[in-house]
mmCIF file of N, CA, C and O in Angstrom:
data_model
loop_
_atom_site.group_PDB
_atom_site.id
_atom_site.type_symbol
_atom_site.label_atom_id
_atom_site.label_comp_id
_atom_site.label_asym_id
_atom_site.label_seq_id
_atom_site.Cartn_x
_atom_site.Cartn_y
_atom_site.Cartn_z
ATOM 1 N N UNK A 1 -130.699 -89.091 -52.213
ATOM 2 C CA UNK A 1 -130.889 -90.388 -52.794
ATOM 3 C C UNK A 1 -131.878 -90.240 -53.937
ATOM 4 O O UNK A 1 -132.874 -89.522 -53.852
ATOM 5 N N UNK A 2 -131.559 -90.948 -55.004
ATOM 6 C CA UNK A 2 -132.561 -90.279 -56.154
ATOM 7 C C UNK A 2 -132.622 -92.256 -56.810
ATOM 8 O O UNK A 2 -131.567 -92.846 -57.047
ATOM 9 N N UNK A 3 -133.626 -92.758 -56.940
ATOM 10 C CA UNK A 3 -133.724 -94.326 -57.512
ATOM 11 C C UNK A 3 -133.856 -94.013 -58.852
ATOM 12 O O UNK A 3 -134.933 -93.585 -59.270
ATOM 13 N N UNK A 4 -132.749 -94.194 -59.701
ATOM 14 C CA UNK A 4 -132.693 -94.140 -61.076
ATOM 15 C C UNK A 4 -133.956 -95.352 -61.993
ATOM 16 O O UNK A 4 -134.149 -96.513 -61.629
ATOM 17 N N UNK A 5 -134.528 -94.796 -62.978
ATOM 18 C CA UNK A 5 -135.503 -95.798 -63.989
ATOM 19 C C UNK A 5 -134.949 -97.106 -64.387
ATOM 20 O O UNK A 5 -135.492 -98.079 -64.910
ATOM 21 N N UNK A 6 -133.577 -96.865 -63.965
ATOM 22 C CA UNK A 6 -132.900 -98.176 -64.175
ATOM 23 C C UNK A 6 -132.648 -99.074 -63.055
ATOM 24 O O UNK A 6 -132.010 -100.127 -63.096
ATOM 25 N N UNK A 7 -133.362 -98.409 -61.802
ATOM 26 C CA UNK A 7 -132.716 -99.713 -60.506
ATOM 27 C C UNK A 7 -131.670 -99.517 -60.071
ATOM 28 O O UNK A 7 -130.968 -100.200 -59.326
ATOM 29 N N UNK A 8 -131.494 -98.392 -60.605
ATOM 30 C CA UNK A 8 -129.587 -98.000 -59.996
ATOM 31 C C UNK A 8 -129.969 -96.607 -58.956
ATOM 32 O O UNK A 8 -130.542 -95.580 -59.320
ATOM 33 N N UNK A 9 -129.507 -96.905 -57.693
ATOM 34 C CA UNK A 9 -129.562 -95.889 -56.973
ATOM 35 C C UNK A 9 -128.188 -94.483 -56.896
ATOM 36 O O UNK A 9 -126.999 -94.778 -56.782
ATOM 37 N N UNK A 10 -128.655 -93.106 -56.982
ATOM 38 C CA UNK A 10 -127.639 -92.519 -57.196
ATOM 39 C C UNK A 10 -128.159 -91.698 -55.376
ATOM 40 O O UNK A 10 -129.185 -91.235 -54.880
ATOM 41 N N UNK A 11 -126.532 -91.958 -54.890
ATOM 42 C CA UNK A 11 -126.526 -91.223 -53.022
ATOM 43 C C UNK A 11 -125.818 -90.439 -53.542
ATOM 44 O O UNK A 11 -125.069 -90.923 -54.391
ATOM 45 N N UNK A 12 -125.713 -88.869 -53.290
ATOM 46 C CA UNK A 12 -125.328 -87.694 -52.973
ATOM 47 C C UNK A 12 -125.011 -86.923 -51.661
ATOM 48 O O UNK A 12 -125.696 -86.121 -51.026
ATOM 49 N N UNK A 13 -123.776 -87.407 -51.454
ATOM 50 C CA UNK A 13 -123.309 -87.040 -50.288
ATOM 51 C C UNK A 13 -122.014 -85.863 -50.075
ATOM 52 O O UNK A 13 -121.218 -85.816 -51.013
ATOM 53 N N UNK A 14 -121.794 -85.037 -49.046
ATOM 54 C CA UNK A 14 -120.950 -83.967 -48.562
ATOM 55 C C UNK A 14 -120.179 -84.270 -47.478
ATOM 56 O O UNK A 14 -119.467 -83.640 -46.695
ATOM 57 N N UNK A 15 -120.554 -85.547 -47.663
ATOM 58 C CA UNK A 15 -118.854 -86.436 -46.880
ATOM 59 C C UNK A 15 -118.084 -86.938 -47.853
ATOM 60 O O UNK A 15 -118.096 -88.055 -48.371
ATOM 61 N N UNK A 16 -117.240 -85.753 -48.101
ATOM 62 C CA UNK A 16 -115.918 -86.137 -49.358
ATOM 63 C C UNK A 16 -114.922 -87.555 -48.899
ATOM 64 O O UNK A 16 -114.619 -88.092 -47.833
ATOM 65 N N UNK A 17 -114.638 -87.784 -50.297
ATOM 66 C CA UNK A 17 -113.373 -89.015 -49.945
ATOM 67 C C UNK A 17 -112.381 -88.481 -50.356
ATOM 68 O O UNK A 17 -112.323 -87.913 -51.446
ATOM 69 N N UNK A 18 -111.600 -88.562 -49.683
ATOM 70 C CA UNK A 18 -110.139 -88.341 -49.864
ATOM 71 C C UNK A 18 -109.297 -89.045 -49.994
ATOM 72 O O UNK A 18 -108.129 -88.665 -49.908
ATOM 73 N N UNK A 19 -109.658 -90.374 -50.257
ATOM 74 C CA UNK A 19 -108.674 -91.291 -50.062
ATOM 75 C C UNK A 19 -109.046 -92.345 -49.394
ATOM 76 O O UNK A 19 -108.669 -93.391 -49.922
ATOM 77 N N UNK A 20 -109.798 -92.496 -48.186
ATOM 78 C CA UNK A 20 -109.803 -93.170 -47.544
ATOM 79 C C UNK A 20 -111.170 -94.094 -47.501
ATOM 80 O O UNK A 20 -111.472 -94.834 -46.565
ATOM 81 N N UNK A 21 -111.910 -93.904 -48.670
ATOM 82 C CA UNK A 21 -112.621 -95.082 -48.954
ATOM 83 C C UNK A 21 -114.510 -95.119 -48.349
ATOM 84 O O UNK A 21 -115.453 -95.878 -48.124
ATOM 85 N N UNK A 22 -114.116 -93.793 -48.338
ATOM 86 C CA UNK A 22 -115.625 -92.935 -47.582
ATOM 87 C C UNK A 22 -116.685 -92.948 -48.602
ATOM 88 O O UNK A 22 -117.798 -92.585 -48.219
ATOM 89 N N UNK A 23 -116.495 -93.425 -50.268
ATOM 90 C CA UNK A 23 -117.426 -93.339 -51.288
ATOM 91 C C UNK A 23 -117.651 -94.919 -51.251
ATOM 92 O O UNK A 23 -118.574 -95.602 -51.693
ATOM 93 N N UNK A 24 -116.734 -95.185 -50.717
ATOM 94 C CA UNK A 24 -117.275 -97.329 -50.981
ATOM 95 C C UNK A 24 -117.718 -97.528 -49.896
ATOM 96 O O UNK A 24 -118.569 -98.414 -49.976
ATOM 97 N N UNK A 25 -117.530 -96.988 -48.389
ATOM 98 C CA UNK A 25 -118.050 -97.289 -46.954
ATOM 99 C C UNK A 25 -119.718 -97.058 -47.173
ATOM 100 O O UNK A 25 -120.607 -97.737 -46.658
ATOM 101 N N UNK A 26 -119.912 -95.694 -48.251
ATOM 102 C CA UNK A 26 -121.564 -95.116 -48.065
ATOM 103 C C UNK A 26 -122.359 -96.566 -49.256
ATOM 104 O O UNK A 26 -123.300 -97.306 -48.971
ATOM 105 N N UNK A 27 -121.651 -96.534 -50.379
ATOM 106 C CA UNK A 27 -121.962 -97.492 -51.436
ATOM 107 C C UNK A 27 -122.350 -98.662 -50.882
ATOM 108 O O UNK A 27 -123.408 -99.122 -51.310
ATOM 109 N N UNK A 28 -121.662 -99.387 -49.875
ATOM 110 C CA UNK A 28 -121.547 -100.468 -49.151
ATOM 111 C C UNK A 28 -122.945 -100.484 -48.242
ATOM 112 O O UNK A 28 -123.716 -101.439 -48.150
ATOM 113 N N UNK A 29 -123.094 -98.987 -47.494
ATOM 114 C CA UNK A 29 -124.306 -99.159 -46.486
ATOM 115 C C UNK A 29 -125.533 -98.893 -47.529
ATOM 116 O O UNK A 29 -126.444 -99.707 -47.382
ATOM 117 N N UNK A 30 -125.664 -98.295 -48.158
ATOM 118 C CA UNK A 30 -126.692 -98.206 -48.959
ATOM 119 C C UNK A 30 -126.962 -99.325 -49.839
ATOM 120 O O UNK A 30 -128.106 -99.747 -49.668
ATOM 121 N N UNK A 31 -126.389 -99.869 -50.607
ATOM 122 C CA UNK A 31 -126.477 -101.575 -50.945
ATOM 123 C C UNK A 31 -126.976 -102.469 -49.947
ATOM 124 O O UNK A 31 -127.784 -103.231 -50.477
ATOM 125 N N UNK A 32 -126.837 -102.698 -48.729
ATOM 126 C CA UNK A 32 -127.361 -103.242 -47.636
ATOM 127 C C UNK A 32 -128.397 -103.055 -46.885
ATOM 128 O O UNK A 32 -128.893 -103.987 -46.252
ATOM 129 N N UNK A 33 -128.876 -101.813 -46.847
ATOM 130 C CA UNK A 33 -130.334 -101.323 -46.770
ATOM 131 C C UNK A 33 -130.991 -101.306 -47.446
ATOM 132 O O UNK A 33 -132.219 -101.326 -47.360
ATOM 133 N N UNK A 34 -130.298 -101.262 -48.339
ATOM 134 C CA UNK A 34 -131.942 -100.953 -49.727
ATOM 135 C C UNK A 34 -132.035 -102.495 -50.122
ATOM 136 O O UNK A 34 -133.151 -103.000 -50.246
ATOM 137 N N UNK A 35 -130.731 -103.350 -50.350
ATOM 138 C CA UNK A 35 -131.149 -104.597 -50.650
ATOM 139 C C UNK A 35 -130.665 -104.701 -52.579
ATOM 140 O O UNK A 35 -131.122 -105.440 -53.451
ATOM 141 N N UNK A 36 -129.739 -103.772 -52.644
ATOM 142 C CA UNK A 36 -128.747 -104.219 -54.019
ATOM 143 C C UNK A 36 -127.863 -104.608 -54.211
ATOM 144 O O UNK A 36 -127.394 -104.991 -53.139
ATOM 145 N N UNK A 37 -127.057 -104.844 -55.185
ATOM 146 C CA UNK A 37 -126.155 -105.088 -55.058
ATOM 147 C C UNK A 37 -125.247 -103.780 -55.381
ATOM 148 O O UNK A 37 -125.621 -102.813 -56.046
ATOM 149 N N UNK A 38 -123.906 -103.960 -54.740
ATOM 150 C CA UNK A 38 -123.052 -102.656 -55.014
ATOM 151 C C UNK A 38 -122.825 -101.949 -55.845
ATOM 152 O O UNK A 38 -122.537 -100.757 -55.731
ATOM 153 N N UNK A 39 -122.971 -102.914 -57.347
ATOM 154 C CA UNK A 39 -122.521 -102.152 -58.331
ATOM 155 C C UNK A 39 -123.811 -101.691 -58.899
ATOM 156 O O UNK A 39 -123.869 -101.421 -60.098
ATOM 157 N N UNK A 40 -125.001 -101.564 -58.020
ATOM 158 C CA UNK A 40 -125.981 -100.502 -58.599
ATOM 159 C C UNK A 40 -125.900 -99.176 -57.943
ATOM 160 O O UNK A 40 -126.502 -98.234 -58.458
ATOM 161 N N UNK A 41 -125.238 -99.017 -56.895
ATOM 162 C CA UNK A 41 -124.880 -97.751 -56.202
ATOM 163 C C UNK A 41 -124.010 -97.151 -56.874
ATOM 164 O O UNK A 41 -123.073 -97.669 -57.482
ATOM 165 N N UNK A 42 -124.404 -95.510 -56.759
ATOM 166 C CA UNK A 42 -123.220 -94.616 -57.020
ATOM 167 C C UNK A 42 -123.020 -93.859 -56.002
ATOM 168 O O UNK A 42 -123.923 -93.736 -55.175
ATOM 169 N N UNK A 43 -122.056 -93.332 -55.876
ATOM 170 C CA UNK A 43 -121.983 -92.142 -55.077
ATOM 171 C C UNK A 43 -121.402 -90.955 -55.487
ATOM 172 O O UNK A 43 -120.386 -90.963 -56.181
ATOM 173 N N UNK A 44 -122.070 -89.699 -55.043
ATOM 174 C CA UNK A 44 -121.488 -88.867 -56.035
ATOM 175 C C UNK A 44 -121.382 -88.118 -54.463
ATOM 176 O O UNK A 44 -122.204 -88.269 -53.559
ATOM 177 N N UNK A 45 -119.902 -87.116 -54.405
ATOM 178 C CA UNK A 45 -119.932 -86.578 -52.844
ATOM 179 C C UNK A 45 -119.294 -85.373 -53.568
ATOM 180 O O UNK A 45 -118.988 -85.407 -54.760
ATOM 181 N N UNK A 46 -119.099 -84.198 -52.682
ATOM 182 C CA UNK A 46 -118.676 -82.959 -52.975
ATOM 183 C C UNK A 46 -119.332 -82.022 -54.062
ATOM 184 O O UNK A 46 -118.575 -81.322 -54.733
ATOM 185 N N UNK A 47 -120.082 -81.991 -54.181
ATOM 186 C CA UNK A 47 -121.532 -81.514 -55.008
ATOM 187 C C UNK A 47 -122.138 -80.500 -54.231
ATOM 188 O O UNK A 47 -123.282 -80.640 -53.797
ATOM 189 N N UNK A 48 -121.334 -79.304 -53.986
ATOM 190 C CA UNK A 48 -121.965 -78.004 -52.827
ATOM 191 C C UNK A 48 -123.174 -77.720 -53.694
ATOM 192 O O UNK A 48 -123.908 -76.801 -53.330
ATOM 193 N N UNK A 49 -123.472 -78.387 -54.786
ATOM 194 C CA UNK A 49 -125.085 -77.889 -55.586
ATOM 195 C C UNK A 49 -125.909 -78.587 -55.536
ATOM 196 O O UNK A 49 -126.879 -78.690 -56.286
ATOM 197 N N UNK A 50 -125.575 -79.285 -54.453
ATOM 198 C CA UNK A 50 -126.516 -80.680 -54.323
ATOM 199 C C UNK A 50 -126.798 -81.065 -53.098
ATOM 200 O O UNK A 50 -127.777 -81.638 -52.620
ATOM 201 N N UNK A 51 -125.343 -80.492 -52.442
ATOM 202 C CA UNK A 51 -125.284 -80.998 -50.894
ATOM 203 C C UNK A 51 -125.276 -80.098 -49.865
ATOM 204 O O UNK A 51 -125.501 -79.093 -50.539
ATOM 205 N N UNK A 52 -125.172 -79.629 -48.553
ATOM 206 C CA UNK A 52 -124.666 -78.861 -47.298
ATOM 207 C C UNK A 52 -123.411 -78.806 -47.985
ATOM 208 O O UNK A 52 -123.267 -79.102 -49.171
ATOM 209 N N UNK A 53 -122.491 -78.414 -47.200
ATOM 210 C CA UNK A 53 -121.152 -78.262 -46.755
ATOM 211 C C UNK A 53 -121.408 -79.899 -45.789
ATOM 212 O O UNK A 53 -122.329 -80.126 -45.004
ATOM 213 N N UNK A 54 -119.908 -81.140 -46.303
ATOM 214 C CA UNK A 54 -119.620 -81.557 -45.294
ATOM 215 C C UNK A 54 -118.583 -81.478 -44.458
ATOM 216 O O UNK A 54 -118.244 -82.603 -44.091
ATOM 217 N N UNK A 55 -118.169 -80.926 -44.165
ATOM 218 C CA UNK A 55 -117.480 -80.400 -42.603
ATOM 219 C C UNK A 55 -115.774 -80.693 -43.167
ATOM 220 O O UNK A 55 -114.828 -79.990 -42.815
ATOM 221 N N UNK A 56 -115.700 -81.539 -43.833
ATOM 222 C CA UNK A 56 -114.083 -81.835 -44.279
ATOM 223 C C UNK A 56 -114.007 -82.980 -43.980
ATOM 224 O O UNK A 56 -114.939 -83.323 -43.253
ATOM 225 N N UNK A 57 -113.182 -83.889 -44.251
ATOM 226 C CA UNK A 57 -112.606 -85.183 -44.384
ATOM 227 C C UNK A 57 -111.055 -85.623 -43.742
ATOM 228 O O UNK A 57 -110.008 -86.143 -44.130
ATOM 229 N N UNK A 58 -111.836 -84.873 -42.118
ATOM 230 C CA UNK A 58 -110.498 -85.459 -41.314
ATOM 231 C C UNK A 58 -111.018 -86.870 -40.052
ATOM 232 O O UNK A 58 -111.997 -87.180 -39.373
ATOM 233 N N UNK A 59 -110.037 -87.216 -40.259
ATOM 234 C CA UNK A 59 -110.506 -88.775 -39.287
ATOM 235 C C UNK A 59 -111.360 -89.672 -39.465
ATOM 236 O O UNK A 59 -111.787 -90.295 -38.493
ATOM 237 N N UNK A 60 -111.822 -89.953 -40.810
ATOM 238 C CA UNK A 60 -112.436 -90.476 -41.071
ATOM 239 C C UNK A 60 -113.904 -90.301 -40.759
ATOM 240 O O UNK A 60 -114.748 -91.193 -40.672
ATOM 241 N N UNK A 61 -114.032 -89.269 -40.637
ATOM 242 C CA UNK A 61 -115.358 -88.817 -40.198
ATOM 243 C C UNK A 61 -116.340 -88.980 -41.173
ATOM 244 O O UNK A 61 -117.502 -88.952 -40.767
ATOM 245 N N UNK A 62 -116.134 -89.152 -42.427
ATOM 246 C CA UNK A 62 -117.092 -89.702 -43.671
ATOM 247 C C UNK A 62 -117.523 -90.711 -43.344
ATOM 248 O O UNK A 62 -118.590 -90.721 -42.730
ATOM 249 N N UNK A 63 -116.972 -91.688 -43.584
ATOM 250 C CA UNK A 63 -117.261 -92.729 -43.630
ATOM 251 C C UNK A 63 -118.846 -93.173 -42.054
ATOM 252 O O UNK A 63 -119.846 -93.888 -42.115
ATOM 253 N N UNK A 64 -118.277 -92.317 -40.932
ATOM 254 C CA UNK A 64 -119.570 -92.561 -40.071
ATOM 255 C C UNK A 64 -120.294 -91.774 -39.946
ATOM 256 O O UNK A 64 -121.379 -92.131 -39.488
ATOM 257 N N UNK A 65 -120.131 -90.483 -40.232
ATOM 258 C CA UNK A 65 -121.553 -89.546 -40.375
ATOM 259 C C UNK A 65 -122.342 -89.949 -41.371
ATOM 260 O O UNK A 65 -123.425 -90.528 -41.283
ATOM 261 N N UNK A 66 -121.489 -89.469 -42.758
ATOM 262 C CA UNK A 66 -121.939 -89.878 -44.205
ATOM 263 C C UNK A 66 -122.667 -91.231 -43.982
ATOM 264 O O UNK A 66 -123.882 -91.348 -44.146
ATOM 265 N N UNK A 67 -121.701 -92.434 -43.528
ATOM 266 C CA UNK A 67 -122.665 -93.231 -43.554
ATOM 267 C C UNK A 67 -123.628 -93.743 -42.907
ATOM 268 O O UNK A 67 -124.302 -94.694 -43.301
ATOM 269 N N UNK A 68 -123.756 -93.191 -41.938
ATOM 270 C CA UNK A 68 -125.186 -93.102 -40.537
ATOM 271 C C UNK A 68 -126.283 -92.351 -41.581
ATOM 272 O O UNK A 68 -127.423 -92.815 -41.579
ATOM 273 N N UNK A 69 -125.896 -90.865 -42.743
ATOM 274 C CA UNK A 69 -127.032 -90.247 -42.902
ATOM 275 C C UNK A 69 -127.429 -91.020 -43.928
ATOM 276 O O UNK A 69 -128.651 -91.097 -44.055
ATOM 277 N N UNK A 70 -126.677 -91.700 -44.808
ATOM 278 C CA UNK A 70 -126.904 -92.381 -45.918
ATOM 279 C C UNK A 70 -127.621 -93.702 -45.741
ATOM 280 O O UNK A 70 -128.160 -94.263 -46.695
ATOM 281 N N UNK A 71 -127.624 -94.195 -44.515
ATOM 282 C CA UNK A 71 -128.215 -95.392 -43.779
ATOM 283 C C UNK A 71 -129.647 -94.751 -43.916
ATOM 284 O O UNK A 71 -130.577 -94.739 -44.722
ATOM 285 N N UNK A 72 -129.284 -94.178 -42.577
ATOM 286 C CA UNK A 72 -130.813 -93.194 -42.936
ATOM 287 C C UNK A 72 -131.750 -93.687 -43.621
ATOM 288 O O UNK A 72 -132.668 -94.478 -43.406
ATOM 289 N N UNK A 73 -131.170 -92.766 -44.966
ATOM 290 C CA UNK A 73 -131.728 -92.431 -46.200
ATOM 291 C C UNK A 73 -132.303 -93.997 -46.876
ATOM 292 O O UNK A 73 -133.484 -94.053 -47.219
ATOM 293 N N UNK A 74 -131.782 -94.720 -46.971
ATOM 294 C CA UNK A 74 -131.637 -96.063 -47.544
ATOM 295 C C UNK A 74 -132.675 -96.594 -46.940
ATOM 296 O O UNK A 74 -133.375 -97.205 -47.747
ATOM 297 N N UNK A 75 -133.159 -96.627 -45.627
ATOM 298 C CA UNK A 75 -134.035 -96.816 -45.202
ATOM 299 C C UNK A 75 -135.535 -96.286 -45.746
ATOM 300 O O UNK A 75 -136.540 -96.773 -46.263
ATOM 301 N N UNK A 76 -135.083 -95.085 -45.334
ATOM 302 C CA UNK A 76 -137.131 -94.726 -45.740
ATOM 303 C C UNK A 76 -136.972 -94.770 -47.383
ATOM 304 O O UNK A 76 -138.092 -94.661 -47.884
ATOM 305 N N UNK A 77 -136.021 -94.884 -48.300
ATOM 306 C CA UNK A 77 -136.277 -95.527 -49.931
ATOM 307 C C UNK A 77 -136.765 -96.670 -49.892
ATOM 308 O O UNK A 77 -137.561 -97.026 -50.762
ATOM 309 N N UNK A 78 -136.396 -97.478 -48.884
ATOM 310 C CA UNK A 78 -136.487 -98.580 -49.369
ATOM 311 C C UNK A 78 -138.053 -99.227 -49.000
ATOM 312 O O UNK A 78 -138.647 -100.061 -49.683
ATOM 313 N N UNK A 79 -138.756 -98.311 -47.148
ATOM 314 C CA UNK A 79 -139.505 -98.509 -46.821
ATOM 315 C C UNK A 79 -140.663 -97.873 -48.092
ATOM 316 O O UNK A 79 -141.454 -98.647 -48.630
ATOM 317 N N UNK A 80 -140.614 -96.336 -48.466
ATOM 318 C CA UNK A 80 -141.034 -96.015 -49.909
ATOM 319 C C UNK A 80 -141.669 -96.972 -51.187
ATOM 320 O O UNK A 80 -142.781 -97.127 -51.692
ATOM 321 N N UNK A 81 -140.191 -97.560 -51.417
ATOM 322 C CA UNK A 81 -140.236 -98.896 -52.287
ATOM 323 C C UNK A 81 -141.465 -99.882 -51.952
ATOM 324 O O UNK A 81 -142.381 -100.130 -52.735
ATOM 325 N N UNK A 82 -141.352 -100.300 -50.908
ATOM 326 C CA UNK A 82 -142.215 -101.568 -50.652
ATOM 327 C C UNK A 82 -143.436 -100.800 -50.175
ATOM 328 O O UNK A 82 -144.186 -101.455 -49.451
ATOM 329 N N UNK A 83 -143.676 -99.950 -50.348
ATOM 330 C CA UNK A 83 -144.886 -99.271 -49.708
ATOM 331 C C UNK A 83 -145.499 -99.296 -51.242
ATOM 332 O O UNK A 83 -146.449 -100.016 -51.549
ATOM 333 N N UNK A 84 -144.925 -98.542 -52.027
ATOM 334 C CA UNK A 84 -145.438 -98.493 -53.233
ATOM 335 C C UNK A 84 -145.910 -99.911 -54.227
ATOM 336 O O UNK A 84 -146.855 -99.962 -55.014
ATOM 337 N N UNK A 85 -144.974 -100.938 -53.914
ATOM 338 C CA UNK A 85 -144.684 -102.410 -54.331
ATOM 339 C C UNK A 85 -146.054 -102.480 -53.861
ATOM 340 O O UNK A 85 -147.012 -102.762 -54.580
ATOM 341 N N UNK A 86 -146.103 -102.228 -52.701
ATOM 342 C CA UNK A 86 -147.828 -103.217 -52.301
ATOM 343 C C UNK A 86 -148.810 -102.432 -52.908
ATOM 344 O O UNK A 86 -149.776 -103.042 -53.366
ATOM 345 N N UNK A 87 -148.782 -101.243 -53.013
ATOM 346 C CA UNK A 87 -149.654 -100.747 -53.311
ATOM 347 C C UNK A 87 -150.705 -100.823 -54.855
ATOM 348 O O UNK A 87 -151.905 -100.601 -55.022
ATOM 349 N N UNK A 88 -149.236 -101.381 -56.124
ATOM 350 C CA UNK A 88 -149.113 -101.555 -57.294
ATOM 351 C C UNK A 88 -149.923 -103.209 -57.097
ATOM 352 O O UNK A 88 -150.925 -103.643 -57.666
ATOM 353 N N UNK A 89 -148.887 -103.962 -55.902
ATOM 354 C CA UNK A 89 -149.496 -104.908 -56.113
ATOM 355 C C UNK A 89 -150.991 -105.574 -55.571
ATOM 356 O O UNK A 89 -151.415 -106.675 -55.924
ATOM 357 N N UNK A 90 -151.589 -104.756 -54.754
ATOM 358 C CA UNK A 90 -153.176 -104.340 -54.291
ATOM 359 C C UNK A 90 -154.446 -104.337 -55.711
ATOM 360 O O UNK A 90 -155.631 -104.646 -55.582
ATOM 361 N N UNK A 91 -153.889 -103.979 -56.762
ATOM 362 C CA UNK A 91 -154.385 -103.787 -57.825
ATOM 363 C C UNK A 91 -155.165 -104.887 -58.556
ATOM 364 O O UNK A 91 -155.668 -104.660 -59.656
#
């Protein structure tokens, strides 16, 4: 997860889509945790220079690993975020 200077969050994930909608399932959970809207998410998946190996893209298995780790993730950014927010705003 990398929070772009622009407010746009970019997720990097190794749960490929194939079709079945595993880049909008992670887009979707990460918009909802962090508290954006969708079209500030990207997702960029299959990036072995960026990512593990994710295991392959049978049964839909993206969509709930990927998006359990991407939940995750969305979380402590966002806890990050407001940690820092107060901190700026302490000042």
């Amino acid at each position: 997860m990398r929070l772009e200077p622009s407010g746009r969050v970019r997720c990097f994930s190794s749960a490929t889509d194939q079709g079945q909608g595993t880049d909008t399932a992670i887009a979707q959970t990460v918009a909802d945790r962090i508290g954006l809207a969708l079209e500030d998410i990207e997702v960029l998946s299959g990036d072995s220079l960026m990512c593990p190996s994710g295991g392959g893209a049978w049964a839909s298995r993206g969509a709930s690993s990927g998006g359990e780790a991407a939940g995750r993730a969305s979380q402590s950014m966002r806890h990050e975020i407001l940690r820092l927010a107060g901190l700026i705003l302490q000042r």
